[in-house]
Amino acid sequence: MSFQITILDTNEVYSCKETQHLLSGMMQLGKKGIPVGCRSGGCGVCKVKIHQGAYATKKMSRDHVSQDEENSGTVLACRVFPQTNISLSVIGHLHKAVMR
Amino acid sequence: MAMTGILRPGHIQLRVLDMDESLNHYCNNVGLIETDRDEQGRVYLKCWDEQDKFSVVLEPSDRSGMDHVAYKVATEQDLWHYESKIKKFGIDTKRVPAGELKGCGERVRFVVPAGHTFELFAEKEQVGNGLSTTNPAPWPRGLKGMEPIRFDHCLLYGNNFDENFKFFTEALDFQLTEQIVDGELQLAAFLTCSTKAHDVAFIRSEKSAQLHHASFLLGSWEGVLKAGDIISMEDIPLETGPTRHGLTRGQTIYFFDPSGNRNEVFAEDSYVYPDSPVLTWTADNIGQAIFYHSRTLVESFMGVTS
Ligand code: FES
Ligand SMILES: [Fe+2]
């Protein structure tokens, strides 16, 4: 099953399977400079804020995302798997890369 | 005995987010061998050709990164000798009792100027490399994954770079083997306590206490290629390689463990003696210094740490 992911900052849409993390879908947008870090929730370069939609997560390093942040939808894109369509905005490193 | 004092990296304790995934990565894919577990849930691993009981400790945690890296010294006198040199340098030390890590003797623990926790120890239980010490076979049967020979070094990003360099060369007697410089400014220092291209390396950074990678030695370039095959087969996040470094001239590949800690496996790097000249790479040629073929820096390689 595949879902539509909207990047609110640029209004770009990409599709992402439920078995695929949000960062890998974004990588396929082919944007130069998308920070492809560890893809394992440890380095913190792929922070996003989820505004809408349901998703499953895998563990992410508390050095980069606190429990409170995680509860309020601030997550690492490489640890998030969509269960519905999702709209998100990008933060930090990722914001710079997406906006250029 | 020509080699005295600090001998080698003895072990690295890595924090992992999910132990089952991490064990699959380190044992089945990288190919380390499990030797023990403890009440804190830590799992002890070694490479096949190490005599000591463990060289990697995986610690269950809600964070990634390195808890500490520990270097083995030749004798107990060396342990107290370096404890006093470290104190004299102005850095506090703490003694961790024998057995806190199973099979490991008393450890001296301290935080280096770059922010990382280092330890020294003199004793660790030896379990052998699976081969006889009389008429030994060249290698044991039944190895898994990338078949690493030993935990070789770690590369660390940290601040207080110059003070840290002074500490390693003056208090711990490490030797500078290679460096990257930008004019007068040292950007990277590769340091050895033995005759290796490096036993630890530091990169100048604004952030304190960052792990860039933990590295394991393989037997050949063919082994590095096979590691690349395993990385793709098992869907392991690849960063870059197989390629060659200018620095150390190692043949290398980089990838990430399931907690985002970077791993390297490599083969056939250079070596030094105490009278070897320091090799210097200039910042205007940093691409070739790091990735000799592409001469191009990989963005994540320069920025991503755990
Ligand atoms: S890429 Fe490292 S945390 Fe997502
Ligand atoms: Fe390395």
Short mmCIF file of C-alpha atoms in Angstrom, two decimals, chain A residues 12-90:
data_model
loop_
_atom_site.label_atom_id
_atom_site.label_comp_id
_atom_site.label_asym_id
_atom_site.label_seq_id
_atom_site.Cartn_x
_atom_site.Cartn_y
_atom_site.Cartn_z
CA GLU A 12 5.80 18.83 -3.18
CA VAL A 13 4.14 15.45 -3.01
CA TYR A 14 5.81 12.07 -3.12
CA SER A 15 4.57 8.58 -2.59
CA CYS A 16 5.83 6.26 0.09
CA LYS A 17 4.96 2.65 0.86
CA GLU A 18 3.97 1.56 4.34
CA THR A 19 7.12 -0.58 4.43
CA GLN A 20 9.33 2.34 3.43
CA HIS A 21 10.48 5.12 5.75
CA LEU A 22 9.58 8.71 4.91
CA LEU A 23 13.20 9.64 4.20
CA SER A 24 13.67 6.98 1.52
CA GLY A 25 10.63 8.28 -0.36
CA MET A 26 11.99 11.79 -0.07
CA MET A 27 15.40 10.64 -1.37
CA GLN A 28 13.65 9.48 -4.53
CA LEU A 29 12.50 13.05 -5.19
CA GLY A 30 16.07 13.36 -6.42
CA LYS A 31 16.72 16.64 -4.67
CA LYS A 32 20.34 17.50 -4.36
CA GLY A 33 21.47 17.78 -0.79
CA ILE A 34 18.77 15.82 1.02
CA PRO A 35 20.88 14.80 3.97
CA VAL A 36 21.07 11.08 3.71
CA GLY A 37 22.60 10.29 7.04
CA CYS A 38 22.50 7.07 8.96
CA ARG A 39 18.94 6.09 7.97
CA SER A 40 18.74 4.43 11.38
CA GLY A 41 17.56 7.11 13.80
CA GLY A 42 20.97 7.89 15.24
CA CYS A 43 22.37 11.02 13.64
CA GLY A 44 19.43 13.41 13.71
CA VAL A 45 19.81 15.02 10.27
CA CYS A 46 16.36 14.05 8.98
CA LYS A 47 14.05 15.79 11.45
CA VAL A 48 10.49 16.52 10.34
CA LYS A 49 7.28 17.67 11.97
CA ILE A 50 4.21 15.62 11.09
CA HIS A 51 1.09 17.81 10.84
CA GLN A 52 -1.41 15.23 9.67
CA GLY A 53 -1.68 11.52 9.19
CA ALA A 54 -1.06 8.25 10.99
CA TYR A 55 2.25 6.44 11.08
CA ALA A 56 4.29 3.80 12.84
CA THR A 57 7.73 4.56 14.27
CA LYS A 58 10.90 2.72 15.16
CA LYS A 59 13.15 3.81 18.02
CA MET A 60 15.06 7.05 17.52
CA SER A 61 18.00 8.39 19.53
CA ARG A 62 16.89 10.59 22.46
CA ASP A 63 19.91 12.79 21.73
CA HIS A 64 17.93 14.11 18.78
CA VAL A 65 14.23 13.66 19.59
CA SER A 66 12.86 13.82 23.13
CA GLN A 67 9.82 11.79 24.20
CA ASP A 68 7.74 15.01 24.27
CA GLU A 69 8.84 15.96 20.77
CA GLU A 70 8.05 12.48 19.52
CA ASN A 71 4.59 12.60 21.12
CA SER A 72 3.86 15.92 19.42
CA GLY A 73 4.95 14.69 15.98
CA THR A 74 8.56 15.91 15.78
CA VAL A 75 10.33 12.81 14.51
CA LEU A 76 13.21 11.49 12.42
CA ALA A 77 11.94 10.79 8.89
CA CYS A 78 14.07 7.66 8.61
CA ARG A 79 12.17 6.07 11.52
CA VAL A 80 8.62 6.84 10.37
CA PHE A 81 6.46 4.51 8.25
CA PRO A 82 3.20 5.95 6.86
CA GLN A 83 -0.17 4.33 7.53
CA THR A 84 -2.23 7.05 5.82
CA ASN A 85 -1.46 10.08 3.65
CA ILE A 86 0.79 12.45 5.59
CA SER A 87 1.59 16.13 5.55
CA LEU A 88 4.85 17.25 7.11
CA SER A 89 7.22 20.17 7.36
CA VAL A 90 10.98 19.90 7.40
#
